[in-house]
PDB file of C-alpha atoms and ligand atoms in Angstrom:
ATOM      1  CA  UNK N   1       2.016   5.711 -21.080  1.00 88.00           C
ATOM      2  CA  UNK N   2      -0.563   4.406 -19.058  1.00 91.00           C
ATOM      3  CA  UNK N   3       0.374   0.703 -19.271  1.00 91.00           C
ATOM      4  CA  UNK N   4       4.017  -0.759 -17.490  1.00 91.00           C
ATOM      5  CA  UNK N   5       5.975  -2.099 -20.092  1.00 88.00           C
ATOM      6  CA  UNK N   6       9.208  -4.350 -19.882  1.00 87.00           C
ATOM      7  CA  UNK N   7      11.024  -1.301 -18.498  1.00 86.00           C
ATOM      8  CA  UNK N   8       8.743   0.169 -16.468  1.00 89.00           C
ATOM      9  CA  UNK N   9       5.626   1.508 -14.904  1.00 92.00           C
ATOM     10  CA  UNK N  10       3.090   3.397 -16.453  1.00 92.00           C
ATOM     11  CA  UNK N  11       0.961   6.125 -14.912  1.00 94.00           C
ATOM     12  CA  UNK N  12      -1.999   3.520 -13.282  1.00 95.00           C
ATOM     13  CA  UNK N  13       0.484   1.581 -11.694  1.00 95.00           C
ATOM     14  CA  UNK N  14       1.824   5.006 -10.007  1.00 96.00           C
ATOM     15  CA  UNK N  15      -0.645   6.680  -9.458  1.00 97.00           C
ATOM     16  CA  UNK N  16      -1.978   3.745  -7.668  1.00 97.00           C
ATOM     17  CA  UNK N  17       1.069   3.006  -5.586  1.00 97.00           C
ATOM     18  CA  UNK N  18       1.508   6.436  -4.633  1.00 97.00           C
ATOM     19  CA  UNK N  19      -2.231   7.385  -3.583  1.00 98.00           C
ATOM     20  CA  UNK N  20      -2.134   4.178  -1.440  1.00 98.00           C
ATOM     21  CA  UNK N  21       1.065   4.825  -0.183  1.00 98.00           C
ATOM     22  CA  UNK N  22       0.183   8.459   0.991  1.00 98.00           C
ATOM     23  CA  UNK N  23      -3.282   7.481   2.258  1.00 98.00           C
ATOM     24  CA  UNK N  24      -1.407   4.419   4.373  1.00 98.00           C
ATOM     25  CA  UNK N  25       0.468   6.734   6.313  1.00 98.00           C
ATOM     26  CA  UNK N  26      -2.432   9.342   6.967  1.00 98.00           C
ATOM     27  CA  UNK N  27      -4.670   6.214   8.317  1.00 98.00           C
ATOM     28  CA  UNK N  28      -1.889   4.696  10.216  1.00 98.00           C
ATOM     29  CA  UNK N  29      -1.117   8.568  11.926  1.00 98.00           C
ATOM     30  CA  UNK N  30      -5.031   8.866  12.478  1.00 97.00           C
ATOM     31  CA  UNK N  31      -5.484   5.309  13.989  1.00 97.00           C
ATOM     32  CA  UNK N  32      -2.553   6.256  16.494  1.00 97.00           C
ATOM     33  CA  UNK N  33      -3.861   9.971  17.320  1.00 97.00           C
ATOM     34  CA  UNK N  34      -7.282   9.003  18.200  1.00 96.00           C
ATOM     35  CA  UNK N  35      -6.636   6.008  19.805  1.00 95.00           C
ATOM     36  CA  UNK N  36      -3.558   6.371  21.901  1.00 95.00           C
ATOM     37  CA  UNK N  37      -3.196  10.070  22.021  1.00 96.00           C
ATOM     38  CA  UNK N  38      -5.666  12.252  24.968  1.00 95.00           C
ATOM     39  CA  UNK N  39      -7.612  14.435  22.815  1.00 94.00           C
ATOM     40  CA  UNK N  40     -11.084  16.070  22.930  1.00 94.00           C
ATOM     41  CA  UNK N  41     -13.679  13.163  22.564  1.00 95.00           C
ATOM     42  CA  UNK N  42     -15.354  15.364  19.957  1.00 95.00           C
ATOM     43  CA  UNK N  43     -12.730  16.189  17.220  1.00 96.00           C
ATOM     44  CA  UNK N  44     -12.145  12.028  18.574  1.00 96.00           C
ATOM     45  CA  UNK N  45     -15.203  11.141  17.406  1.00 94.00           C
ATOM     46  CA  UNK N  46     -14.241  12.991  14.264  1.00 94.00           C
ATOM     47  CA  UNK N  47     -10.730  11.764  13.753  1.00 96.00           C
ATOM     48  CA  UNK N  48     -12.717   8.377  13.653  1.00 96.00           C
ATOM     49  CA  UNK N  49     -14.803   9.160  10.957  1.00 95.00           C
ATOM     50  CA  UNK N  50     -12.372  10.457   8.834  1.00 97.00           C
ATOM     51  CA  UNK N  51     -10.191   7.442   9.370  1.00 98.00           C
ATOM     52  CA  UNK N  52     -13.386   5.329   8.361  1.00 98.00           C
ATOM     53  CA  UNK N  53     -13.839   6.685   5.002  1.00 98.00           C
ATOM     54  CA  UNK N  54      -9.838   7.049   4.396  1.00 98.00           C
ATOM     55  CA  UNK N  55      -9.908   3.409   5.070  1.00 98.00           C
ATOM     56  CA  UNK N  56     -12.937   2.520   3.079  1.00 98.00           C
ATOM     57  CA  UNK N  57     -10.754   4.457   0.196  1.00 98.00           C
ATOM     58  CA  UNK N  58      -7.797   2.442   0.324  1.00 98.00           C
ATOM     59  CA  UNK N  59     -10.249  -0.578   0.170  1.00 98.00           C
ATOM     60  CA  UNK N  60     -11.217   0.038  -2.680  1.00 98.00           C
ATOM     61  CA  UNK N  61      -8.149   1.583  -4.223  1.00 98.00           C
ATOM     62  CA  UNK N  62      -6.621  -1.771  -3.097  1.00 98.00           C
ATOM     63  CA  UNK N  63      -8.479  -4.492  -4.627  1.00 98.00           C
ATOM     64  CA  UNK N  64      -8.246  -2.429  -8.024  1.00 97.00           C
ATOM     65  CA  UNK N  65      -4.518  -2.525  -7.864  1.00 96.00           C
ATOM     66  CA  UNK N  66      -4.466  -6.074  -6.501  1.00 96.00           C
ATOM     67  CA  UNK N  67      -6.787  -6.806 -10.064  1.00 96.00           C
ATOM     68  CA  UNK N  68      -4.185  -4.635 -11.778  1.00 95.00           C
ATOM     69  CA  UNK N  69      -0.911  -6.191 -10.381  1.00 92.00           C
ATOM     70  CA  UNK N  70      -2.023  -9.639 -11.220  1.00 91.00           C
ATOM     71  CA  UNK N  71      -3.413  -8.895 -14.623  1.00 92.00           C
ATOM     72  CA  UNK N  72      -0.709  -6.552 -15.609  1.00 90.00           C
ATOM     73  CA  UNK N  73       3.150  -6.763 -17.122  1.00 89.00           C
ATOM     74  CA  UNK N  74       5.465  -6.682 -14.567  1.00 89.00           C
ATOM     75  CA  UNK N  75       8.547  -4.645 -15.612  1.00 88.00           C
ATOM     76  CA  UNK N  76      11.857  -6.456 -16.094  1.00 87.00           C
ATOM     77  CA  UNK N  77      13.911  -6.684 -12.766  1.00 84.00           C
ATOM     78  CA  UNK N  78      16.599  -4.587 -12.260  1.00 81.00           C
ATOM     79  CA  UNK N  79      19.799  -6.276 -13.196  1.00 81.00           C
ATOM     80  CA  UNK N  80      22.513  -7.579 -11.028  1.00 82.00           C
ATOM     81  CA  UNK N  81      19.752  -9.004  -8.359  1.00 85.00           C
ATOM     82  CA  UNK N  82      20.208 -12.638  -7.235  1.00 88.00           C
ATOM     83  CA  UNK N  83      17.273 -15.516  -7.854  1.00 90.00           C
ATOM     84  CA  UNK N  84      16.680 -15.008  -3.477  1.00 92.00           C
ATOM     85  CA  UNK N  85      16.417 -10.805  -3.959  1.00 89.00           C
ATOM     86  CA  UNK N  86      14.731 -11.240  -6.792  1.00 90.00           C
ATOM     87  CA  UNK N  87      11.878 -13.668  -4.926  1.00 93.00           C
ATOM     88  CA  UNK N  88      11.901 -11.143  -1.432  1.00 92.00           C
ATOM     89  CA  UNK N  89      11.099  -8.415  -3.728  1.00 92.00           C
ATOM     90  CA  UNK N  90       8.439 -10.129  -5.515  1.00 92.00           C
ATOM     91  CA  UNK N  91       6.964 -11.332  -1.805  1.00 94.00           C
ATOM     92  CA  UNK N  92       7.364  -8.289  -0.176  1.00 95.00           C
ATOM     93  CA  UNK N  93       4.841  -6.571  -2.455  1.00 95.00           C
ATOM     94  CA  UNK N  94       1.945  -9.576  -2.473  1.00 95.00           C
ATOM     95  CA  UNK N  95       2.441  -9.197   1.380  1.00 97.00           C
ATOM     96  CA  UNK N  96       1.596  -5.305   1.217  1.00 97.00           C
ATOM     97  CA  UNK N  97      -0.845  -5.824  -1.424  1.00 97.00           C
ATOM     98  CA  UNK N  98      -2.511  -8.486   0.657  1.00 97.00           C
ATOM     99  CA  UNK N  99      -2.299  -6.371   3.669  1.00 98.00           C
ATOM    100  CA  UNK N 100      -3.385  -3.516   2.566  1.00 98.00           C
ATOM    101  CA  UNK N 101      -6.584  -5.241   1.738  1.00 98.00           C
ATOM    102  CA  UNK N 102      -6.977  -6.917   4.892  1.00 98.00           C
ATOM    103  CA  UNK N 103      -6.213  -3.847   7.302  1.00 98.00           C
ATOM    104  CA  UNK N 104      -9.444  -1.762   6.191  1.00 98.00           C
ATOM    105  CA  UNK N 105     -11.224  -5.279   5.900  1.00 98.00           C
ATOM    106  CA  UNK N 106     -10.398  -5.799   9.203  1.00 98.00           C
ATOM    107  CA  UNK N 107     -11.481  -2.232  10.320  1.00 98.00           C
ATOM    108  CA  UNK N 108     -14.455  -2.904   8.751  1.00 98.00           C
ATOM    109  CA  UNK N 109     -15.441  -5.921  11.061  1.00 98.00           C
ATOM    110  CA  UNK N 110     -14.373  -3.794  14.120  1.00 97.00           C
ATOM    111  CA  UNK N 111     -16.706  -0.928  13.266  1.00 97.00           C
ATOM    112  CA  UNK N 112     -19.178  -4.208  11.991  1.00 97.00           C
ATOM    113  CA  UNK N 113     -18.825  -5.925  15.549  1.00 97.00           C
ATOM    114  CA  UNK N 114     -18.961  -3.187  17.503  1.00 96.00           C
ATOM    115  CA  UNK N 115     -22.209  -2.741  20.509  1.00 95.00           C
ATOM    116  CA  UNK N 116     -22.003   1.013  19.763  1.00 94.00           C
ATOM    117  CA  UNK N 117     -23.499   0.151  16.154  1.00 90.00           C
ATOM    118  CA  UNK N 118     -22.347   3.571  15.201  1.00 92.00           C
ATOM    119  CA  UNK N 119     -22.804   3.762  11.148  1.00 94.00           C
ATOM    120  CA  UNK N 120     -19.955   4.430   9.011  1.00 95.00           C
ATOM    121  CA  UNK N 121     -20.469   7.617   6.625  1.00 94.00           C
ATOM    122  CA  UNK N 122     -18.598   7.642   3.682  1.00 96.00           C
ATOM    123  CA  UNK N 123     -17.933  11.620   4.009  1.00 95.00           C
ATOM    124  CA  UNK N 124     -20.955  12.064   5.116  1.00 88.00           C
ATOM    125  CA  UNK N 125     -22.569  11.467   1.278  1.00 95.00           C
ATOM    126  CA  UNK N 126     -23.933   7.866   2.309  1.00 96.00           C
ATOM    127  CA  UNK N 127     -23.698   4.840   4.917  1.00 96.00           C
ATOM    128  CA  UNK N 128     -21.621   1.752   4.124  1.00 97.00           C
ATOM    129  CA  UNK N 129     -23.547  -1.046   6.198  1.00 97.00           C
ATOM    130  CA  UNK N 130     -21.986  -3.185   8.227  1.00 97.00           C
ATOM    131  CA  UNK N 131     -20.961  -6.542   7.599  1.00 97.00           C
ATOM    132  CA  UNK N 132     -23.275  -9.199   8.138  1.00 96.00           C
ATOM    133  CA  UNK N 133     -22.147 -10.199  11.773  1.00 96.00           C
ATOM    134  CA  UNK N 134     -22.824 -10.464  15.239  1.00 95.00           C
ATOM    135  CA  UNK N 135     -21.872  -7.759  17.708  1.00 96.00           C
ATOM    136  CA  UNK N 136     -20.284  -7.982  20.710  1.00 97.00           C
ATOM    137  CA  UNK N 137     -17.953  -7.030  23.488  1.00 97.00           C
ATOM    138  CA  UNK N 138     -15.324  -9.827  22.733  1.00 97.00           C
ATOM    139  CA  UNK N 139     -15.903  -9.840  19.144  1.00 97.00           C
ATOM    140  CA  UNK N 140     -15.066  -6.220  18.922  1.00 97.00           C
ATOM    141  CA  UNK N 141     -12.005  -7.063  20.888  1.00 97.00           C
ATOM    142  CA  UNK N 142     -10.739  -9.711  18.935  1.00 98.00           C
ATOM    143  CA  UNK N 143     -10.977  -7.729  15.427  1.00 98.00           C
ATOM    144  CA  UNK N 144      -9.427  -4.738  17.011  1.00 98.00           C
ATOM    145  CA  UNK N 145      -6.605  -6.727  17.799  1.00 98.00           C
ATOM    146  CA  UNK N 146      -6.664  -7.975  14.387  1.00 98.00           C
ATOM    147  CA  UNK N 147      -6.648  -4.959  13.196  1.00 98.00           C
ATOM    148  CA  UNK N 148      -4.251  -3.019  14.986  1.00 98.00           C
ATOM    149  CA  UNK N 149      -1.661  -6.179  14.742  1.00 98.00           C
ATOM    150  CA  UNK N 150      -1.901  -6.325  10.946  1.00 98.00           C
ATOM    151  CA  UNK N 151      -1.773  -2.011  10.535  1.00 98.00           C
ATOM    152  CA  UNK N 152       1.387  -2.106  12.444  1.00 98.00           C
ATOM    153  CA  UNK N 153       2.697  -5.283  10.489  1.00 98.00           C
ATOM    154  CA  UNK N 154       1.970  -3.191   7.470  1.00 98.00           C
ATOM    155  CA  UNK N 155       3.994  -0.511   8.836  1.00 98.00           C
ATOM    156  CA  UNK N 156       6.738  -2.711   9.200  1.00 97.00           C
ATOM    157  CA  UNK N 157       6.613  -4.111   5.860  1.00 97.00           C
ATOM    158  CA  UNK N 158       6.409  -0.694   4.370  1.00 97.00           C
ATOM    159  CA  UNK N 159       9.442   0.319   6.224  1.00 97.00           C
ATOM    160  CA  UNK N 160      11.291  -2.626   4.841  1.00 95.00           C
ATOM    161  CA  UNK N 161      10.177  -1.801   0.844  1.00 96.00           C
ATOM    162  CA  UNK N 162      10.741   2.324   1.362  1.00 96.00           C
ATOM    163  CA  UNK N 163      14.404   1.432   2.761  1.00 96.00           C
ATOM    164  CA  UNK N 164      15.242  -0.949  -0.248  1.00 93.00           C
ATOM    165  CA  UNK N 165      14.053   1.696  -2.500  1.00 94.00           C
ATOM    166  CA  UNK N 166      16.385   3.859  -0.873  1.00 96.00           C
ATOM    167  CA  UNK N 167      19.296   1.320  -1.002  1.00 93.00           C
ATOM    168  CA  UNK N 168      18.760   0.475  -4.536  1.00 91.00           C
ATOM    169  CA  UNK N 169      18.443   4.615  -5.622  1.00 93.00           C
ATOM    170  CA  UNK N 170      21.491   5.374  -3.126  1.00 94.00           C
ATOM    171  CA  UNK N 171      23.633   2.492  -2.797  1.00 92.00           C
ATOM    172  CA  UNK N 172      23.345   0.232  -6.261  1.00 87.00           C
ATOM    173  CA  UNK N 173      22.281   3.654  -8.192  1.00 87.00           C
ATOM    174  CA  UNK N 174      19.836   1.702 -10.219  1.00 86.00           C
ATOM    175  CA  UNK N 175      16.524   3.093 -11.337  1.00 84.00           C
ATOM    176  CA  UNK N 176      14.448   1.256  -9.001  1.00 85.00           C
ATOM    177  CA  UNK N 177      12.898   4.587  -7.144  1.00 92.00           C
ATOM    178  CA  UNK N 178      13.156   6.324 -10.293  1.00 90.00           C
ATOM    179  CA  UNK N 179      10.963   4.443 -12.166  1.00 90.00           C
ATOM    180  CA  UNK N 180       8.169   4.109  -9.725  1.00 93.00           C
ATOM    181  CA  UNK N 181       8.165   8.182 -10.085  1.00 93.00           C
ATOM    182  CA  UNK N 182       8.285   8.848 -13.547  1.00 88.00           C
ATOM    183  CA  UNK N 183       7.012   6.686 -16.956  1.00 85.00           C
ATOM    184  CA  UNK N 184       8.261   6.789 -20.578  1.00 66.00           C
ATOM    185  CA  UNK N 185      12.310   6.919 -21.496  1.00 59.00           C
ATOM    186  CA  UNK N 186      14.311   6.532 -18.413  1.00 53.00           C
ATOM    187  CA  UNK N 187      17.788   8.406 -17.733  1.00 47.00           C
ATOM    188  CA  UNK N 188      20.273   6.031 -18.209  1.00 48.00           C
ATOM    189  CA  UNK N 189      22.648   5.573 -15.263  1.00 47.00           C
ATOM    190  CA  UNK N 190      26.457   4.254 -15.889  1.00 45.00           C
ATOM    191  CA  UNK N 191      25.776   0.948 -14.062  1.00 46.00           C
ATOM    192  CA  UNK N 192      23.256   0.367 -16.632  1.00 47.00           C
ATOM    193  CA  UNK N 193      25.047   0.987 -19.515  1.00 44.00           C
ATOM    194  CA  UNK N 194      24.943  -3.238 -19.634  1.00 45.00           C
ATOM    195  CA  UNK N 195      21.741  -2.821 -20.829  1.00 48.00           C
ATOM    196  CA  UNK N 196      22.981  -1.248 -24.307  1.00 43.00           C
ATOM    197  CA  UNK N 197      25.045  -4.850 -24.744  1.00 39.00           C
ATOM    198  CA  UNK N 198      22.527  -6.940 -26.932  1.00 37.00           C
ATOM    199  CA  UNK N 199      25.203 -10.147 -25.431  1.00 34.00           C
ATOM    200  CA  UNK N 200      23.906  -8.929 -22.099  1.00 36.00           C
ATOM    201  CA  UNK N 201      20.064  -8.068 -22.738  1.00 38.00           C
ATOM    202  CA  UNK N 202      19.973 -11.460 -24.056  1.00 35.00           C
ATOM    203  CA  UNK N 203      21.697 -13.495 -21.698  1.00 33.00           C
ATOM    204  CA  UNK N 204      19.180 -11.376 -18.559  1.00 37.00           C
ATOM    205  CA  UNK N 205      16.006 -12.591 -20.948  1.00 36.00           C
ATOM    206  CA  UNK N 206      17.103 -15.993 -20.642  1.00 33.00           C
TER     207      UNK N 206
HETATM  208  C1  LIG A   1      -5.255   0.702   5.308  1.00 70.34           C
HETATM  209  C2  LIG A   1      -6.251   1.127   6.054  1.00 70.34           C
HETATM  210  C3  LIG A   1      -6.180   1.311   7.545  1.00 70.34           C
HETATM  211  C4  LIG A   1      -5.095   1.489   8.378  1.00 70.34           C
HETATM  212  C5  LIG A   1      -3.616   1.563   7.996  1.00 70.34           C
HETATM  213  C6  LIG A   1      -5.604   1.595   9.723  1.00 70.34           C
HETATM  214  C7  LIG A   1      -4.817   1.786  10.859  1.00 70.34           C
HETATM  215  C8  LIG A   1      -5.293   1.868  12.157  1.00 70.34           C
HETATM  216  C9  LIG A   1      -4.489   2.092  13.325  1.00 70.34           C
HETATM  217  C10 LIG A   1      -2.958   2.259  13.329  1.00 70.34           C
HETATM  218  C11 LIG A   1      -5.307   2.106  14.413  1.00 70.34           C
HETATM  219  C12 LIG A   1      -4.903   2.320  15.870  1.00 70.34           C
HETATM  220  C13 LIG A   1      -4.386   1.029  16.452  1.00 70.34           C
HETATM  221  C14 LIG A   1      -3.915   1.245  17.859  1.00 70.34           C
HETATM  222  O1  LIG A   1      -2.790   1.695  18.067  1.00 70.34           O
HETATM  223  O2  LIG A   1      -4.697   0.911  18.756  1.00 70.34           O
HETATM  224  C15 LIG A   1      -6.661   1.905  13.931  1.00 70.34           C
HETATM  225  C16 LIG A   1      -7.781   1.866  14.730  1.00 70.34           C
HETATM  226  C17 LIG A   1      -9.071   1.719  14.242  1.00 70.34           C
HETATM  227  N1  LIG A   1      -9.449   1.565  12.926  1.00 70.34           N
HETATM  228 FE1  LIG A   1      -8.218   1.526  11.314  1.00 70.34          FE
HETATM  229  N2  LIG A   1      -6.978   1.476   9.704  1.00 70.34           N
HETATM  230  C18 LIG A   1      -7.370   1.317   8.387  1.00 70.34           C
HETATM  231  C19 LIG A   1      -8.654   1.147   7.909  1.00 70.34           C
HETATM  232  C20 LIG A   1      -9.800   1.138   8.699  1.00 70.34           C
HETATM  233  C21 LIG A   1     -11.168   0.975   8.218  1.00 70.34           C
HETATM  234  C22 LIG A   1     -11.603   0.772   6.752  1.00 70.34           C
HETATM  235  C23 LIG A   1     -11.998   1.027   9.310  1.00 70.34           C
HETATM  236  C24 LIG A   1     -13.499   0.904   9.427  1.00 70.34           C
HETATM  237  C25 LIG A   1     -14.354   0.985   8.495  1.00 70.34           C
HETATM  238  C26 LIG A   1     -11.144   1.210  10.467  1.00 70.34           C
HETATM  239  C27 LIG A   1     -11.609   1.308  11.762  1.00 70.34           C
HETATM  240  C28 LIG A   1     -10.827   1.465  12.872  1.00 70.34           C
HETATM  241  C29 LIG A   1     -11.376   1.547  14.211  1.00 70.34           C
HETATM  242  C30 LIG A   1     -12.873   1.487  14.585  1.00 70.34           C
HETATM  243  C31 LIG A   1     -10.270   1.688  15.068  1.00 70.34           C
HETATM  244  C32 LIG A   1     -10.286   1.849  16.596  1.00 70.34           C
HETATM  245  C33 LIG A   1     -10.514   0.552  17.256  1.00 70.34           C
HETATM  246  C34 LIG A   1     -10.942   0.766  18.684  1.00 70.34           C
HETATM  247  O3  LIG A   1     -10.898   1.891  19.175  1.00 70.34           O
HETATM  248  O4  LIG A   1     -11.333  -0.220  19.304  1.00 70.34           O
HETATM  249  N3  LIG A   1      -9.822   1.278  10.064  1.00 70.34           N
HETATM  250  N4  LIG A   1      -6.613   1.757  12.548  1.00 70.34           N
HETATM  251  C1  LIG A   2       7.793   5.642   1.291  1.00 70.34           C
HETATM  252  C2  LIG A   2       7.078   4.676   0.835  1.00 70.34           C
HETATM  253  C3  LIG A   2       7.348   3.853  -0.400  1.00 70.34           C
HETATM  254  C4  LIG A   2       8.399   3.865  -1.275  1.00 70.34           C
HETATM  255  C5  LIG A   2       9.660   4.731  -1.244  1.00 70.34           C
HETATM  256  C6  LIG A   2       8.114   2.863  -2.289  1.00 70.34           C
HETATM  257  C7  LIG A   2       8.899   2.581  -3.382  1.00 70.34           C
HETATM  258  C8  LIG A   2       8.622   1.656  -4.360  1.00 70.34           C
HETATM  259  C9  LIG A   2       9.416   1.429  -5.533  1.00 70.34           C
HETATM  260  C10 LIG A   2      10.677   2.175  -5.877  1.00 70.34           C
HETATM  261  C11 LIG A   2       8.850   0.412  -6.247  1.00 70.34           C
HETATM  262  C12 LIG A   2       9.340  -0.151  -7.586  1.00 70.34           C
HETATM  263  C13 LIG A   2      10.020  -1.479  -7.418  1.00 70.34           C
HETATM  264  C14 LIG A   2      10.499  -2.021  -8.761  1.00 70.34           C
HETATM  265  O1  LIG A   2      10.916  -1.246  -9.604  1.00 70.34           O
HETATM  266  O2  LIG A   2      10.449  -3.246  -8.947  1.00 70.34           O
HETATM  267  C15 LIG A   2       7.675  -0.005  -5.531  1.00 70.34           C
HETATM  268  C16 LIG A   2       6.823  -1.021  -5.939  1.00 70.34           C
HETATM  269  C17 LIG A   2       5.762  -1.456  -5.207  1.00 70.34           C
HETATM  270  N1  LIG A   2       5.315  -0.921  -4.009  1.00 70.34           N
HETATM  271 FE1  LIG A   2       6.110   0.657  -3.013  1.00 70.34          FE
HETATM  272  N2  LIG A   2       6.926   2.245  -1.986  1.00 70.34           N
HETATM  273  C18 LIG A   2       6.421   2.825  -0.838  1.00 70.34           C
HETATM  274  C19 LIG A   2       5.245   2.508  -0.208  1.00 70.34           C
HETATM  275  C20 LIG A   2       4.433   1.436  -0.568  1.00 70.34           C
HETATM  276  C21 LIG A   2       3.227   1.075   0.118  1.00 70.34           C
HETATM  277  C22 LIG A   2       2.626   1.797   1.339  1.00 70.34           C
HETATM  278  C23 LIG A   2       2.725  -0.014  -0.526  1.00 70.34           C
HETATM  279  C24 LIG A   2       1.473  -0.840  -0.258  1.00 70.34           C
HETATM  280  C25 LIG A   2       0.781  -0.947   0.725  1.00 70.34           C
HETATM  281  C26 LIG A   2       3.615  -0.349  -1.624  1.00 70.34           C
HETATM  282  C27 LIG A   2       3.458  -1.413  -2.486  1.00 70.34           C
HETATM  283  C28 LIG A   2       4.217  -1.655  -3.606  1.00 70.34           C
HETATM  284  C29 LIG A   2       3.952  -2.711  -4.585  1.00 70.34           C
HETATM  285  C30 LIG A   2       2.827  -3.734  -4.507  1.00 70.34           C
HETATM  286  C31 LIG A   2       4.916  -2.583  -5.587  1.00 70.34           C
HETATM  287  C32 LIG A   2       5.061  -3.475  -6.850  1.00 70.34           C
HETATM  288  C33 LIG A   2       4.547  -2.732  -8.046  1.00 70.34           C
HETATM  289  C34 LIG A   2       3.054  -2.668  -8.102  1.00 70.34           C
HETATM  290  O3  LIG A   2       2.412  -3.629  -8.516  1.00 70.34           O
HETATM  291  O4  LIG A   2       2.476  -1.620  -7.729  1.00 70.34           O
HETATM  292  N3  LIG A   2       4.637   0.563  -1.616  1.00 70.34           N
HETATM  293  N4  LIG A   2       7.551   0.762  -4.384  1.00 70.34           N
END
C-alpha cells in the first residue's frame, strides 16, 4: 500500500517521515559537533560539508512531503482523543513540517550570506549556488542565529511528538506508533475492539 488510507499510512508517507526523521537527528548532531565541539579544522571543514548536502537532502525531502501531507488522506484519528488533542496533534506536525523546511532554508542563506563565499557541493557531484543575496559580516550573523534558533526549536518540537508517540504506544496502547511503522491490516489491540461496533464507527464518523 503505497497510499494512507482511513486507517493508516502507506509506505510514502513512512518512508518519508522516517528518512527525515533519521536525517534530522544526524544534521542536528553534525551542526553541534562542528560548531561547538574543538575538533581538527580539517575533518571541521568536512563535517561542514557533509552537513551541507544532508541539509540540502532534507530540503528537498521536505517540500515533497509538505506537497504530500497537504494533498494526501489523512488517516482517521485515533479514538478516545478530545477536539483540543486532536487540534495539538494536527499543529504539532504543520509546525515540524514547516520547520523542517525552514531550518535548511535558513542554512542555506547562512552559507548564501557568508564573506567566505565558500560553494556548497552537493557530495561533491555539483555546486548548489547561493541564493541571490548580499554577503556580509552581520548578515551572516543574523541567519546563523536564525538558523541555529529554529534547529533547536525543531529539536524541541520533535521531542514533544517522539514522547506522545511513546505515551500513546505505552500509556493509551493505541496504534499510534504502530502505524507510522508498518502499512496494510493492523493488529488489533483490546482498547480498540470499539472499532468492531458499527454504533461506534458511526457515531466517531460523525
Ligand atoms: C534540517 C536541516 C538542518 C538542521 C537540523 C541543521 C542544524 C544545525 C545545527 C544544530 C547547527 C549548529 C548550531 C549551533 O549550535 O551553533 C547548524 C549550523 C550550521 N548549519 Fe545547519 N542544519 C540544517 C541544514 C543546513 C543547510 C541546508 C545548510 C546550508 C546549505 C546548513 C548550514 C549550516 C552552517 C553554515 C552552520 C554553521 C553556522 C556558523 O558556523 O556560523 N545547515 N545547523
Ligand atoms: C523519534 C522520532 C519520531 C517519532 C517516534 C515519531 C512518531 C510519529 C508517529 C507515531 C506518527 C503518527 C501519528 C498518527 O498516527 O497520527 C507521526 C506522524 C508525523 N510525524 Fe513523526 N515521529 C518522529 C520524528 C518526526 C520528525 C523529526 C518529524 C519532522 C520533522 C516528524 C513529523 C511528523 C509528521 C508531519 C507527522 C504527520 C504524518 C505525516 O504527514 O507525515 N516526526 N510521527
Amino acid at each position: 500500500m503505497l497510499r494512507n488510507n482511513d486507517a493508516g499510512f502507506g509506505w510514502v508517507t513512512i518512508v518519508l517521515h522516517w528518512t527525515i526523521a533519521i536525517l534530522i537527528f544526524v544534521l542536528l548532531a553534525l551542526g553541534f559537533t562542528m560548531r561547538r565541539l574543538p575538533i581538527d579544522p580539517s575533518l571541521q571543514f568536512s563535517l561542514y560539508q557533509w552537513h551541507k548536502s544532508l541539509g540540502f537532502t532534507v530540503l528537498a525531502l521536505a517540500a515533497i512531503r509538505a506537497l504530500w501531507h497537504g494533498l494526501e488522506l489523512r488517516p482517521r484519528p485515533p479514538q478516545g482523543l478530545t477536539a483540543i488533542e486532536r487540534r495539538a496533534a494536527g499543529a504539532t506536525h504543520v509546525a515540524l513540517i514547516a520547520l523542517a523546511l525552514a531550518v535548511p532554508f535558513a542554512g542555506w542563506a547562512v552559507a548564501s550570506t557568508s564573506t567566505l563565499n565558500i560553494p556548497s557541493f552537493y557530495f561533491n557531484w555539483f555546486v548548489i549556488p547561493h541564493l541571490p543575496m548580499a554577503k556580509s559580516a552581520p548578515a551572516e550573523d543574523l541567519w546563523t542565529l536564525v538558523h541555529m534558533t529554529l534547529a533547536y526549536l525543531l529539536l524541541g518540537f520533535v521531542a514533544l511528538h517522539a514522547l506522545a508517540a511513546l505515551y500513546h504506544h505505552v500509556v493509551r496502547h493505541d496504534d499510534v506508533l504502530v502505524r507510522m511503522l508498518q502499512t496494510g491490516p493492523r493488529r488489533r489491540l483490546p482498547s480498540q475492539a470499539a472499532d468492531t461496533d458499527p454504533l461506534i464507527v458511526g457515531r466517531k464518523r460523525q
